[in-house]
Amino acid sequence: MSDSNELRIVEAVRQALHEEMVRDSEVLVYGEDVGIDGGVFRATQGLIEDHPGRVHDSPLGEAGIIGLGIGLAATGLKPVPEIQFQSFLYQGFHQLQQHASRLRSRSRGTLSCPMTIRTPYGGGIRALEHHSDSYEAGFAHVPGLKVVIPSTPSDTKGLLTAAIRDPDPVVFMEPTRLYRAFREPVPEGEHVVSLGEAAIRRTGDELTVVAWGSMVREATDAVDKTGVSADVIDLRTISPMDTDAIVESVKKTGRCVVVHEAPRTAGMAAEIVARITDEAFLYLEAPVERVTGYDVPVPMFAREEAYLPNSDRIATAIERTVGF
C-alpha cells in the first residue's frame, strides 16, 4: 500500500469520516440527504453501506439537526451532522450559541459537546440566493465554538479528523468551489492536523498575506503575479486563531494584506488588523490592507465574480502596500 493517495477535498471529507467511524464506534453521521443520496455534494456517498445504523437521513430542519446533536453529544456520542449550505445554519444558530457552545461552562465541566457540524460555504459555484454565504466571523464571535476552514485535501482530512476528536463543538466549513477543484496526495490512515495552527504556504520577506479557504489560492496567485517576496499564511482555524504566526510574520515583513470573501464590515480581517495593531504596530511600514467581499448579500451568479475577491484585486492591494 502506498503512503499517500491523490484526493479532492470532497473525497478527503469522505475518507476522514469513514476512517473515524471505523476507529470510533461512537461517531455517527446524519443530516438532510446524507444517507441514501450521499449528501448534496456526495461527500458522504457510500457511508450508509459501510456503516449501517450509523448514517441517517434527517428531516429538513436545521435547528432540529443541531439540537439533536447536542443531545447525542451529551450522552457520549460524537455526532457529525451536515448542514447542506452554511446559509441554512442560521436556522440552528440559536442551538449553537445558546446551548452547544455553553454546555461545558454551564455544567461546570461535567458535560461537553463533542459535535462537529460540517457545512459547505462560500461562493464561486453559481448557486442560488442563500447558498453562497461566508459567515465565519459570526460563528467565531461565539465563545466555546471552534471554527475551522481547510483549503487543501490533505488539511481537510487532517483537520476534520482533529475536529471529530475534539471534546467541544466545532463548525467545519468546507469551501464549495474547491470541493472538486484539484487533487493532491493525502496520507492514508492516521492523519491529524492540530486545530489552531496556521500553515505557511509561501515564505518571503517583503509582505505578509493572510487568507483561508478558497482565498488561499487566489492570494498565492496574486503573489505570483506581482513577484513580491511574501509570506502566505493559510489560517486554517479561524477560532482559535494562530495570532503568533501572523504577528511573527508581520514583525519580519512590516506589511500585511488580509483576504476573505465574507463582507468587509466586522469581518475577520478587522479582528486580524486589531491584533496586529496590538502586538506589532511598531513594526509596520504601511497600513494593513483588507481585500474582502462587499457589504451586500452575495449576488446572483451574473454578478458573483464581481463580488468575490480575485487575484487581480489582491495583487493591486499587494502592490499598493509594498509601494507605500
PDB file of C-alpha atoms in Angstrom:
ATOM      1  CA  MET A   1       0.000   0.000   0.000  1.00  0.00           C
ATOM      2  CA  SER A   2       1.370   3.456  -0.863  1.00  0.00           C
ATOM      3  CA  ASP A   3       1.790   6.075   1.859  1.00  0.00           C
ATOM      4  CA  SER A   4      -0.392   8.614   0.070  1.00  0.00           C
ATOM      5  CA  ASN A   5      -3.350   8.851  -2.307  1.00  0.00           C
ATOM      6  CA  GLU A   6      -4.451  11.639  -4.619  1.00  0.00           C
ATOM      7  CA  LEU A   7      -7.762  13.050  -3.425  1.00  0.00           C
ATOM      8  CA  ARG A   8     -10.025  16.029  -3.986  1.00  0.00           C
ATOM      9  CA  ILE A   9     -11.391  17.886  -0.963  1.00  0.00           C
ATOM     10  CA  VAL A  10     -14.787  16.188  -1.204  1.00  0.00           C
ATOM     11  CA  GLU A  11     -13.052  12.791  -1.230  1.00  0.00           C
ATOM     12  CA  ALA A  12     -10.874  13.770   1.719  1.00  0.00           C
ATOM     13  CA  VAL A  13     -14.014  14.600   3.703  1.00  0.00           C
ATOM     14  CA  ARG A  14     -15.413  11.160   2.923  1.00  0.00           C
ATOM     15  CA  GLN A  15     -12.187   9.381   3.830  1.00  0.00           C
ATOM     16  CA  ALA A  16     -11.878  11.203   7.142  1.00  0.00           C
ATOM     17  CA  LEU A  17     -15.463  10.351   8.075  1.00  0.00           C
ATOM     18  CA  HIS A  18     -15.053   6.716   7.075  1.00  0.00           C
ATOM     19  CA  GLU A  19     -11.802   6.236   8.967  1.00  0.00           C
ATOM     20  CA  GLU A  20     -13.084   7.919  12.123  1.00  0.00           C
ATOM     21  CA  MET A  21     -16.236   5.777  12.020  1.00  0.00           C
ATOM     22  CA  VAL A  22     -14.060   2.684  11.739  1.00  0.00           C
ATOM     23  CA  ARG A  23     -11.827   3.865  14.587  1.00  0.00           C
ATOM     24  CA  ASP A  24     -14.570   5.031  16.963  1.00  0.00           C
ATOM     25  CA  SER A  25     -17.976   3.367  17.191  1.00  0.00           C
ATOM     26  CA  GLU A  26     -19.400   6.491  18.890  1.00  0.00           C
ATOM     27  CA  VAL A  27     -19.069   8.584  15.705  1.00  0.00           C
ATOM     28  CA  LEU A  28     -22.264   8.897  13.684  1.00  0.00           C
ATOM     29  CA  VAL A  29     -23.327  10.928  10.654  1.00  0.00           C
ATOM     30  CA  TYR A  30     -26.698  12.426   9.891  1.00  0.00           C
ATOM     31  CA  GLY A  31     -28.317  15.281   8.011  1.00  0.00           C
ATOM     32  CA  GLU A  32     -30.502  16.057   5.026  1.00  0.00           C
ATOM     33  CA  ASP A  33     -29.876  13.513   2.226  1.00  0.00           C
ATOM     34  CA  VAL A  34     -26.529  12.328   3.644  1.00  0.00           C
ATOM     35  CA  GLY A  35     -27.569   8.669   3.632  1.00  0.00           C
ATOM     36  CA  ILE A  36     -29.151   7.176   0.513  1.00  0.00           C
ATOM     37  CA  ASP A  37     -28.163  10.107  -1.738  1.00  0.00           C
ATOM     38  CA  GLY A  38     -24.714  10.576  -0.198  1.00  0.00           C
ATOM     39  CA  GLY A  39     -25.122  14.283   0.543  1.00  0.00           C
ATOM     40  CA  VAL A  40     -25.811  17.287  -1.652  1.00  0.00           C
ATOM     41  CA  PHE A  41     -22.143  17.295  -2.790  1.00  0.00           C
ATOM     42  CA  ARG A  42     -21.762  13.495  -2.395  1.00  0.00           C
ATOM     43  CA  ALA A  43     -19.322  13.932   0.497  1.00  0.00           C
ATOM     44  CA  THR A  44     -20.974  11.098   2.436  1.00  0.00           C
ATOM     45  CA  GLN A  45     -21.506   8.768  -0.514  1.00  0.00           C
ATOM     46  CA  GLY A  46     -21.185   5.114   0.457  1.00  0.00           C
ATOM     47  CA  LEU A  47     -21.033   5.650   4.202  1.00  0.00           C
ATOM     48  CA  ILE A  48     -24.536   4.295   4.757  1.00  0.00           C
ATOM     49  CA  GLU A  49     -23.489   0.956   3.219  1.00  0.00           C
ATOM     50  CA  ASP A  50     -20.149   0.852   5.052  1.00  0.00           C
ATOM     51  CA  HIS A  51     -21.610   1.800   8.442  1.00  0.00           C
ATOM     52  CA  PRO A  52     -25.191   0.500   8.684  1.00  0.00           C
ATOM     53  CA  GLY A  53     -27.195   2.037  11.500  1.00  0.00           C
ATOM     54  CA  ARG A  54     -24.799   4.958  11.949  1.00  0.00           C
ATOM     55  CA  VAL A  55     -25.704   7.159   8.943  1.00  0.00           C
ATOM     56  CA  HIS A  56     -29.165   8.697   8.969  1.00  0.00           C
ATOM     57  CA  ASP A  57     -31.223  10.953   6.716  1.00  0.00           C
ATOM     58  CA  SER A  58     -32.855  13.683   8.785  1.00  0.00           C
ATOM     59  CA  PRO A  59     -35.961  15.789   8.252  1.00  0.00           C
ATOM     60  CA  LEU A  60     -35.420  19.209   6.661  1.00  0.00           C
ATOM     61  CA  GLY A  61     -34.959  21.286   9.819  1.00  0.00           C
ATOM     62  CA  GLU A  62     -31.565  22.728  10.722  1.00  0.00           C
ATOM     63  CA  ALA A  63     -32.473  23.757  14.274  1.00  0.00           C
ATOM     64  CA  GLY A  64     -33.604  20.204  14.946  1.00  0.00           C
ATOM     65  CA  ILE A  65     -30.431  18.766  13.406  1.00  0.00           C
ATOM     66  CA  ILE A  66     -28.209  20.840  15.699  1.00  0.00           C
ATOM     67  CA  GLY A  67     -30.438  20.313  18.723  1.00  0.00           C
ATOM     68  CA  LEU A  68     -30.389  16.555  18.221  1.00  0.00           C
ATOM     69  CA  GLY A  69     -26.584  16.677  18.032  1.00  0.00           C
ATOM     70  CA  ILE A  70     -26.356  18.429  21.377  1.00  0.00           C
ATOM     71  CA  GLY A  71     -28.440  15.722  22.990  1.00  0.00           C
ATOM     72  CA  LEU A  72     -26.450  12.933  21.357  1.00  0.00           C
ATOM     73  CA  ALA A  73     -23.162  14.523  22.385  1.00  0.00           C
ATOM     74  CA  ALA A  74     -24.323  14.971  25.967  1.00  0.00           C
ATOM     75  CA  THR A  75     -24.923  11.222  26.172  1.00  0.00           C
ATOM     76  CA  GLY A  76     -21.411  10.384  24.999  1.00  0.00           C
ATOM     77  CA  LEU A  77     -21.804  10.014  21.234  1.00  0.00           C
ATOM     78  CA  LYS A  78     -19.837  12.025  18.667  1.00  0.00           C
ATOM     79  CA  PRO A  79     -22.313  13.331  16.098  1.00  0.00           C
ATOM     80  CA  VAL A  80     -21.165  14.785  12.782  1.00  0.00           C
ATOM     81  CA  PRO A  81     -24.240  16.464  11.280  1.00  0.00           C
ATOM     82  CA  GLU A  82     -24.167  18.044   7.835  1.00  0.00           C
ATOM     83  CA  ILE A  83     -25.918  21.318   7.048  1.00  0.00           C
ATOM     84  CA  GLN A  84     -26.277  21.389   3.267  1.00  0.00           C
ATOM     85  CA  PHE A  85     -25.245  25.042   2.886  1.00  0.00           C
ATOM     86  CA  GLN A  86     -23.836  27.327   5.575  1.00  0.00           C
ATOM     87  CA  SER A  87     -26.567  29.904   4.942  1.00  0.00           C
ATOM     88  CA  PHE A  88     -29.086  27.492   6.420  1.00  0.00           C
ATOM     89  CA  LEU A  89     -27.061  27.027   9.591  1.00  0.00           C
ATOM     90  CA  TYR A  90     -28.537  30.351  10.707  1.00  0.00           C
ATOM     91  CA  GLN A  91     -31.669  28.324  11.469  1.00  0.00           C
ATOM     92  CA  GLY A  92     -29.642  26.392  14.021  1.00  0.00           C
ATOM     93  CA  PHE A  93     -27.640  29.340  15.338  1.00  0.00           C
ATOM     94  CA  HIS A  94     -29.747  29.589  18.472  1.00  0.00           C
ATOM     95  CA  GLN A  95     -28.935  25.977  19.330  1.00  0.00           C
ATOM     96  CA  LEU A  96     -25.239  26.579  18.670  1.00  0.00           C
ATOM     97  CA  GLN A  97     -24.929  29.852  20.553  1.00  0.00           C
ATOM     98  CA  GLN A  98     -27.308  29.230  23.442  1.00  0.00           C
ATOM     99  CA  HIS A  99     -26.628  25.551  24.106  1.00  0.00           C
ATOM    100  CA  ALA A 100     -23.818  23.743  22.229  1.00  0.00           C
ATOM    101  CA  SER A 101     -21.171  26.374  22.915  1.00  0.00           C
ATOM    102  CA  ARG A 102     -22.123  26.688  26.599  1.00  0.00           C
ATOM    103  CA  LEU A 103     -22.590  23.082  27.617  1.00  0.00           C
ATOM    104  CA  ARG A 104     -19.133  22.780  29.177  1.00  0.00           C
ATOM    105  CA  SER A 105     -19.319  26.058  31.126  1.00  0.00           C
ATOM    106  CA  ARG A 106     -22.988  25.618  32.041  1.00  0.00           C
ATOM    107  CA  SER A 107     -22.364  22.162  33.521  1.00  0.00           C
ATOM    108  CA  ARG A 108     -19.102  23.288  35.208  1.00  0.00           C
ATOM    109  CA  GLY A 109     -17.188  20.767  33.132  1.00  0.00           C
ATOM    110  CA  THR A 110     -19.490  17.846  33.851  1.00  0.00           C
ATOM    111  CA  LEU A 111     -20.692  17.679  30.229  1.00  0.00           C
ATOM    112  CA  SER A 112     -19.158  18.621  26.917  1.00  0.00           C
ATOM    113  CA  CYS A 113     -20.459  18.723  23.366  1.00  0.00           C
ATOM    114  CA  PRO A 114     -18.150  16.759  21.036  1.00  0.00           C
ATOM    115  CA  MET A 115     -20.122  17.621  17.891  1.00  0.00           C
ATOM    116  CA  THR A 116     -18.657  18.582  14.501  1.00  0.00           C
ATOM    117  CA  ILE A 117     -21.037  20.492  12.237  1.00  0.00           C
ATOM    118  CA  ARG A 118     -19.914  20.100   8.629  1.00  0.00           C
ATOM    119  CA  THR A 119     -21.203  22.708   6.226  1.00  0.00           C
ATOM    120  CA  PRO A 120     -20.263  23.731   2.684  1.00  0.00           C
ATOM    121  CA  TYR A 121     -19.851  27.501   2.407  1.00  0.00           C
ATOM    122  CA  GLY A 122     -18.844  30.357   0.136  1.00  0.00           C
ATOM    123  CA  GLY A 123     -19.386  31.469  -3.422  1.00  0.00           C
ATOM    124  CA  GLY A 124     -17.995  30.583  -6.798  1.00  0.00           C
ATOM    125  CA  ILE A 125     -20.325  27.777  -7.890  1.00  0.00           C
ATOM    126  CA  ARG A 126     -23.060  29.936  -9.430  1.00  0.00           C
ATOM    127  CA  ALA A 127     -25.578  28.886  -6.795  1.00  0.00           C
ATOM    128  CA  LEU A 128     -28.914  30.441  -5.995  1.00  0.00           C
ATOM    129  CA  GLU A 129     -29.533  33.001  -3.257  1.00  0.00           C
ATOM    130  CA  HIS A 130     -28.867  31.728   0.290  1.00  0.00           C
ATOM    131  CA  HIS A 131     -26.312  29.173  -0.954  1.00  0.00           C
ATOM    132  CA  SER A 132     -23.078  31.216  -1.043  1.00  0.00           C
ATOM    133  CA  ASP A 133     -22.686  32.970   2.304  1.00  0.00           C
ATOM    134  CA  SER A 134     -19.436  33.147   4.249  1.00  0.00           C
ATOM    135  CA  TYR A 135     -20.297  33.735   7.902  1.00  0.00           C
ATOM    136  CA  GLU A 136     -17.172  32.601   9.719  1.00  0.00           C
ATOM    137  CA  ALA A 137     -16.964  35.855  11.709  1.00  0.00           C
ATOM    138  CA  GLY A 138     -20.403  35.264  13.235  1.00  0.00           C
ATOM    139  CA  PHE A 139     -19.515  31.783  14.449  1.00  0.00           C
ATOM    140  CA  ALA A 140     -16.066  32.910  15.620  1.00  0.00           C
ATOM    141  CA  HIS A 141     -17.776  35.505  17.797  1.00  0.00           C
ATOM    142  CA  VAL A 142     -19.366  32.764  19.920  1.00  0.00           C
ATOM    143  CA  PRO A 143     -17.185  31.726  22.883  1.00  0.00           C
ATOM    144  CA  GLY A 144     -16.996  27.950  23.088  1.00  0.00           C
ATOM    145  CA  LEU A 145     -17.206  27.308  19.344  1.00  0.00           C
ATOM    146  CA  LYS A 146     -14.205  26.403  17.233  1.00  0.00           C
ATOM    147  CA  VAL A 147     -14.342  27.399  13.558  1.00  0.00           C
ATOM    148  CA  VAL A 148     -12.228  25.517  11.016  1.00  0.00           C
ATOM    149  CA  ILE A 149     -11.824  26.154   7.254  1.00  0.00           C
ATOM    150  CA  PRO A 150      -9.482  23.954   5.186  1.00  0.00           C
ATOM    151  CA  SER A 151      -8.060  24.915   1.800  1.00  0.00           C
ATOM    152  CA  THR A 152      -6.424  21.660   0.673  1.00  0.00           C
ATOM    153  CA  PRO A 153      -7.435  17.982   0.556  1.00  0.00           C
ATOM    154  CA  SER A 154      -4.673  16.935   2.956  1.00  0.00           C
ATOM    155  CA  ASP A 155      -5.662  19.569   5.502  1.00  0.00           C
ATOM    156  CA  THR A 156      -9.321  18.675   5.032  1.00  0.00           C
ATOM    157  CA  LYS A 157      -8.699  15.127   6.175  1.00  0.00           C
ATOM    158  CA  GLY A 158      -6.340  16.105   8.980  1.00  0.00           C
ATOM    159  CA  LEU A 159      -8.424  18.962  10.325  1.00  0.00           C
ATOM    160  CA  LEU A 160     -11.740  17.085  10.094  1.00  0.00           C
ATOM    161  CA  THR A 161     -10.195  14.177  11.978  1.00  0.00           C
ATOM    162  CA  ALA A 162      -8.990  16.559  14.682  1.00  0.00           C
ATOM    163  CA  ALA A 163     -12.410  18.223  14.825  1.00  0.00           C
ATOM    164  CA  ILE A 164     -14.233  14.909  15.305  1.00  0.00           C
ATOM    165  CA  ARG A 165     -11.855  14.004  18.131  1.00  0.00           C
ATOM    166  CA  ASP A 166     -12.194  17.424  19.776  1.00  0.00           C
ATOM    167  CA  PRO A 167     -14.218  17.338  23.012  1.00  0.00           C
ATOM    168  CA  ASP A 168     -16.058  20.571  22.198  1.00  0.00           C
ATOM    169  CA  PRO A 169     -18.265  21.778  19.305  1.00  0.00           C
ATOM    170  CA  VAL A 170     -16.589  22.614  16.002  1.00  0.00           C
ATOM    171  CA  VAL A 171     -18.090  24.350  12.957  1.00  0.00           C
ATOM    172  CA  PHE A 172     -16.240  22.833   9.999  1.00  0.00           C
ATOM    173  CA  MET A 173     -16.734  24.995   6.904  1.00  0.00           C
ATOM    174  CA  GLU A 174     -15.864  23.400   3.555  1.00  0.00           C
ATOM    175  CA  PRO A 175     -15.253  25.746   0.574  1.00  0.00           C
ATOM    176  CA  THR A 176     -17.690  24.591  -2.098  1.00  0.00           C
ATOM    177  CA  ARG A 177     -15.705  25.995  -5.022  1.00  0.00           C
ATOM    178  CA  LEU A 178     -12.714  23.855  -4.007  1.00  0.00           C
ATOM    179  CA  TYR A 179     -14.589  20.561  -3.492  1.00  0.00           C
ATOM    180  CA  ARG A 180     -13.505  19.223  -6.891  1.00  0.00           C
ATOM    181  CA  ALA A 181     -11.029  21.918  -7.962  1.00  0.00           C
ATOM    182  CA  PHE A 182      -7.825  19.875  -7.660  1.00  0.00           C
ATOM    183  CA  ARG A 183      -6.224  16.757  -6.258  1.00  0.00           C
ATOM    184  CA  GLU A 184      -3.184  16.324  -4.043  1.00  0.00           C
ATOM    185  CA  PRO A 185      -1.548  13.489  -2.111  1.00  0.00           C
ATOM    186  CA  VAL A 186      -3.322  12.788   1.176  1.00  0.00           C
ATOM    187  CA  PRO A 187      -1.785  10.470   3.772  1.00  0.00           C
ATOM    188  CA  GLU A 188      -3.639   7.202   4.156  1.00  0.00           C
ATOM    189  CA  GLY A 189      -4.586   6.076   7.639  1.00  0.00           C
ATOM    190  CA  GLU A 190      -3.879   8.201  10.698  1.00  0.00           C
ATOM    191  CA  HIS A 191      -3.557  11.866   9.703  1.00  0.00           C
ATOM    192  CA  VAL A 192      -4.367  14.613  12.192  1.00  0.00           C
ATOM    193  CA  VAL A 193      -3.730  18.346  11.772  1.00  0.00           C
ATOM    194  CA  SER A 194      -3.912  20.222  15.061  1.00  0.00           C
ATOM    195  CA  LEU A 195      -6.637  22.834  15.371  1.00  0.00           C
ATOM    196  CA  GLY A 196      -5.439  26.375  15.972  1.00  0.00           C
ATOM    197  CA  GLU A 197      -2.227  26.167  13.925  1.00  0.00           C
ATOM    198  CA  ALA A 198      -1.800  28.146  10.710  1.00  0.00           C
ATOM    199  CA  ALA A 199       0.169  26.890   7.701  1.00  0.00           C
ATOM    200  CA  ILE A 200       2.763  28.911   5.815  1.00  0.00           C
ATOM    201  CA  ARG A 201       2.108  28.282   2.095  1.00  0.00           C
ATOM    202  CA  ARG A 202       4.827  30.624   0.815  1.00  0.00           C
ATOM    203  CA  THR A 203       7.726  32.347   2.536  1.00  0.00           C
ATOM    204  CA  GLY A 204       9.121  35.807   1.823  1.00  0.00           C
ATOM    205  CA  ASP A 205      10.347  38.964   3.490  1.00  0.00           C
ATOM    206  CA  GLU A 206       8.534  41.909   1.842  1.00  0.00           C
ATOM    207  CA  LEU A 207       4.913  41.283   2.789  1.00  0.00           C
ATOM    208  CA  THR A 208       2.537  39.033   4.726  1.00  0.00           C
ATOM    209  CA  VAL A 209      -0.706  37.814   3.140  1.00  0.00           C
ATOM    210  CA  VAL A 210      -3.286  36.160   5.411  1.00  0.00           C
ATOM    211  CA  ALA A 211      -6.141  34.161   3.880  1.00  0.00           C
ATOM    212  CA  TRP A 212      -8.194  30.999   4.362  1.00  0.00           C
ATOM    213  CA  GLY A 213     -10.465  28.675   2.401  1.00  0.00           C
ATOM    214  CA  SER A 214     -10.717  29.358  -1.315  1.00  0.00           C
ATOM    215  CA  MET A 215      -8.948  32.700  -0.917  1.00  0.00           C
ATOM    216  CA  VAL A 216      -5.617  30.978  -0.227  1.00  0.00           C
ATOM    217  CA  ARG A 217      -5.279  30.008  -3.884  1.00  0.00           C
ATOM    218  CA  GLU A 218      -6.286  33.491  -5.041  1.00  0.00           C
ATOM    219  CA  ALA A 219      -3.748  35.037  -2.661  1.00  0.00           C
ATOM    220  CA  THR A 220      -0.968  32.733  -3.841  1.00  0.00           C
ATOM    221  CA  ASP A 221      -1.768  33.509  -7.481  1.00  0.00           C
ATOM    222  CA  ALA A 222      -1.663  37.224  -6.663  1.00  0.00           C
ATOM    223  CA  VAL A 223       1.762  36.896  -5.062  1.00  0.00           C
ATOM    224  CA  ASP A 224       2.987  35.103  -8.195  1.00  0.00           C
ATOM    225  CA  LYS A 225       1.585  37.851 -10.407  1.00  0.00           C
ATOM    226  CA  THR A 226       3.330  40.623  -8.516  1.00  0.00           C
ATOM    227  CA  GLY A 227       6.622  38.838  -7.927  1.00  0.00           C
ATOM    228  CA  VAL A 228       6.644  40.196  -4.375  1.00  0.00           C
ATOM    229  CA  SER A 229       8.512  38.103  -1.805  1.00  0.00           C
ATOM    230  CA  ALA A 230       5.695  37.271   0.603  1.00  0.00           C
ATOM    231  CA  ASP A 231       4.675  35.013   3.427  1.00  0.00           C
ATOM    232  CA  VAL A 232       1.297  33.493   2.543  1.00  0.00           C
ATOM    233  CA  ILE A 233      -0.399  32.358   5.749  1.00  0.00           C
ATOM    234  CA  ASP A 234      -3.286  29.906   5.480  1.00  0.00           C
ATOM    235  CA  LEU A 235      -5.081  30.463   8.766  1.00  0.00           C
ATOM    236  CA  ARG A 236      -6.907  27.057   8.663  1.00  0.00           C
ATOM    237  CA  THR A 237      -8.560  27.615  12.051  1.00  0.00           C
ATOM    238  CA  ILE A 238     -10.485  30.879  12.401  1.00  0.00           C
ATOM    239  CA  SER A 239     -11.180  30.350  16.089  1.00  0.00           C
ATOM    240  CA  PRO A 240      -8.918  29.858  17.942  1.00  0.00           C
ATOM    241  CA  MET A 241      -6.693  31.929  15.692  1.00  0.00           C
ATOM    242  CA  ASP A 242      -2.954  31.409  15.353  1.00  0.00           C
ATOM    243  CA  THR A 243      -2.123  35.018  16.220  1.00  0.00           C
ATOM    244  CA  ASP A 244       1.538  34.209  16.834  1.00  0.00           C
ATOM    245  CA  ALA A 245       2.038  33.102  13.219  1.00  0.00           C
ATOM    246  CA  ILE A 246       0.589  36.386  11.939  1.00  0.00           C
ATOM    247  CA  VAL A 247       2.452  38.616  14.364  1.00  0.00           C
ATOM    248  CA  GLU A 248       5.816  36.936  13.848  1.00  0.00           C
ATOM    249  CA  SER A 249       5.439  37.226  10.087  1.00  0.00           C
ATOM    250  CA  VAL A 250       4.430  40.902  10.230  1.00  0.00           C
ATOM    251  CA  LYS A 251       7.378  41.664  12.510  1.00  0.00           C
ATOM    252  CA  LYS A 252       9.577  40.225   9.742  1.00  0.00           C
ATOM    253  CA  THR A 253       7.916  41.848   6.715  1.00  0.00           C
ATOM    254  CA  GLY A 254       6.411  45.075   8.113  1.00  0.00           C
ATOM    255  CA  ARG A 255       3.483  44.884   5.692  1.00  0.00           C
ATOM    256  CA  CYS A 256       0.275  42.855   5.560  1.00  0.00           C
ATOM    257  CA  VAL A 257      -2.758  42.212   3.357  1.00  0.00           C
ATOM    258  CA  VAL A 258      -5.701  40.202   4.727  1.00  0.00           C
ATOM    259  CA  VAL A 259      -8.077  38.479   2.315  1.00  0.00           C
ATOM    260  CA  HIS A 260     -11.511  36.951   2.824  1.00  0.00           C
ATOM    261  CA  GLU A 261     -14.648  36.545   0.766  1.00  0.00           C
ATOM    262  CA  ALA A 262     -17.053  37.473   3.570  1.00  0.00           C
ATOM    263  CA  PRO A 263     -18.404  41.039   3.778  1.00  0.00           C
ATOM    264  CA  ARG A 264     -15.886  43.652   4.897  1.00  0.00           C
ATOM    265  CA  THR A 265     -17.543  45.278   7.923  1.00  0.00           C
ATOM    266  CA  ALA A 266     -16.837  43.451  11.176  1.00  0.00           C
ATOM    267  CA  GLY A 267     -15.257  40.606   9.213  1.00  0.00           C
ATOM    268  CA  MET A 268     -12.332  38.550  10.466  1.00  0.00           C
ATOM    269  CA  ALA A 269      -9.885  40.863   8.661  1.00  0.00           C
ATOM    270  CA  ALA A 270     -10.854  43.630  11.056  1.00  0.00           C
ATOM    271  CA  GLU A 271     -10.015  41.383  14.017  1.00  0.00           C
ATOM    272  CA  ILE A 272      -6.672  40.447  12.467  1.00  0.00           C
ATOM    273  CA  VAL A 273      -5.811  44.115  11.875  1.00  0.00           C
ATOM    274  CA  ALA A 274      -6.648  44.815  15.528  1.00  0.00           C
ATOM    275  CA  ARG A 275      -4.344  42.034  16.737  1.00  0.00           C
ATOM    276  CA  ILE A 276      -1.508  43.258  14.505  1.00  0.00           C
ATOM    277  CA  THR A 277      -2.034  46.749  15.920  1.00  0.00           C
ATOM    278  CA  ASP A 278      -1.919  45.365  19.460  1.00  0.00           C
ATOM    279  CA  GLU A 279       1.223  43.285  19.050  1.00  0.00           C
ATOM    280  CA  ALA A 280       3.222  44.513  16.042  1.00  0.00           C
ATOM    281  CA  PHE A 281       2.270  48.153  15.500  1.00  0.00           C
ATOM    282  CA  LEU A 282       5.821  49.485  15.805  1.00  0.00           C
ATOM    283  CA  TYR A 283       6.997  47.060  13.107  1.00  0.00           C
ATOM    284  CA  LEU A 284       4.517  48.275  10.451  1.00  0.00           C
ATOM    285  CA  GLU A 285       5.865  50.077   7.400  1.00  0.00           C
ATOM    286  CA  ALA A 286       2.434  50.556   5.792  1.00  0.00           C
ATOM    287  CA  PRO A 287      -1.259  50.401   6.717  1.00  0.00           C
ATOM    288  CA  VAL A 288      -2.687  46.869   6.711  1.00  0.00           C
ATOM    289  CA  GLU A 289      -4.924  46.376   3.664  1.00  0.00           C
ATOM    290  CA  ARG A 290      -8.140  44.361   3.549  1.00  0.00           C
ATOM    291  CA  VAL A 291      -9.388  42.665   0.379  1.00  0.00           C
ATOM    292  CA  THR A 292     -12.872  41.304   1.042  1.00  0.00           C
ATOM    293  CA  GLY A 293     -16.359  40.787  -0.262  1.00  0.00           C
ATOM    294  CA  TYR A 294     -18.644  43.810  -0.214  1.00  0.00           C
ATOM    295  CA  ASP A 295     -21.246  44.779   2.378  1.00  0.00           C
ATOM    296  CA  VAL A 296     -24.123  43.399   0.334  1.00  0.00           C
ATOM    297  CA  PRO A 297     -25.766  39.988   0.096  1.00  0.00           C
ATOM    298  CA  VAL A 298     -23.783  37.643  -2.154  1.00  0.00           C
ATOM    299  CA  PRO A 299     -25.252  38.460  -5.590  1.00  0.00           C
ATOM    300  CA  MET A 300     -26.756  36.007  -8.019  1.00  0.00           C
ATOM    301  CA  PHE A 301     -24.317  34.329 -10.382  1.00  0.00           C
ATOM    302  CA  ALA A 302     -24.371  37.070 -13.040  1.00  0.00           C
ATOM    303  CA  ARG A 303     -22.636  39.394 -10.546  1.00  0.00           C
ATOM    304  CA  GLU A 304     -20.899  36.838  -8.368  1.00  0.00           C
ATOM    305  CA  GLU A 305     -17.455  37.231  -9.922  1.00  0.00           C
ATOM    306  CA  ALA A 306     -17.611  40.977  -9.309  1.00  0.00           C
ATOM    307  CA  TYR A 307     -18.294  40.317  -5.620  1.00  0.00           C
ATOM    308  CA  LEU A 308     -15.641  37.715  -4.838  1.00  0.00           C
ATOM    309  CA  PRO A 309     -12.034  38.826  -4.295  1.00  0.00           C
ATOM    310  CA  ASN A 310      -9.781  37.545  -7.063  1.00  0.00           C
ATOM    311  CA  SER A 311      -6.066  37.518  -7.703  1.00  0.00           C
ATOM    312  CA  ASP A 312      -6.212  40.831  -9.606  1.00  0.00           C
ATOM    313  CA  ARG A 313      -7.813  42.692  -6.684  1.00  0.00           C
ATOM    314  CA  ILE A 314      -5.387  41.100  -4.257  1.00  0.00           C
ATOM    315  CA  ALA A 315      -2.395  41.883  -6.482  1.00  0.00           C
ATOM    316  CA  THR A 316      -3.433  45.531  -6.600  1.00  0.00           C
ATOM    317  CA  ALA A 317      -3.571  45.652  -2.806  1.00  0.00           C
ATOM    318  CA  ILE A 318      -0.194  43.936  -2.557  1.00  0.00           C
ATOM    319  CA  GLU A 319       1.445  46.460  -4.908  1.00  0.00           C
ATOM    320  CA  ARG A 320      -0.168  49.380  -3.088  1.00  0.00           C
ATOM    321  CA  THR A 321       1.028  48.095   0.289  1.00  0.00           C
ATOM    322  CA  VAL A 322       4.571  47.362  -0.855  1.00  0.00           C
ATOM    323  CA  GLY A 323       4.780  50.755  -2.576  1.00  0.00           C
ATOM    324  CA  PHE A 324       3.506  52.755   0.380  1.00  0.00           C
TER     325      PHE A 324
END
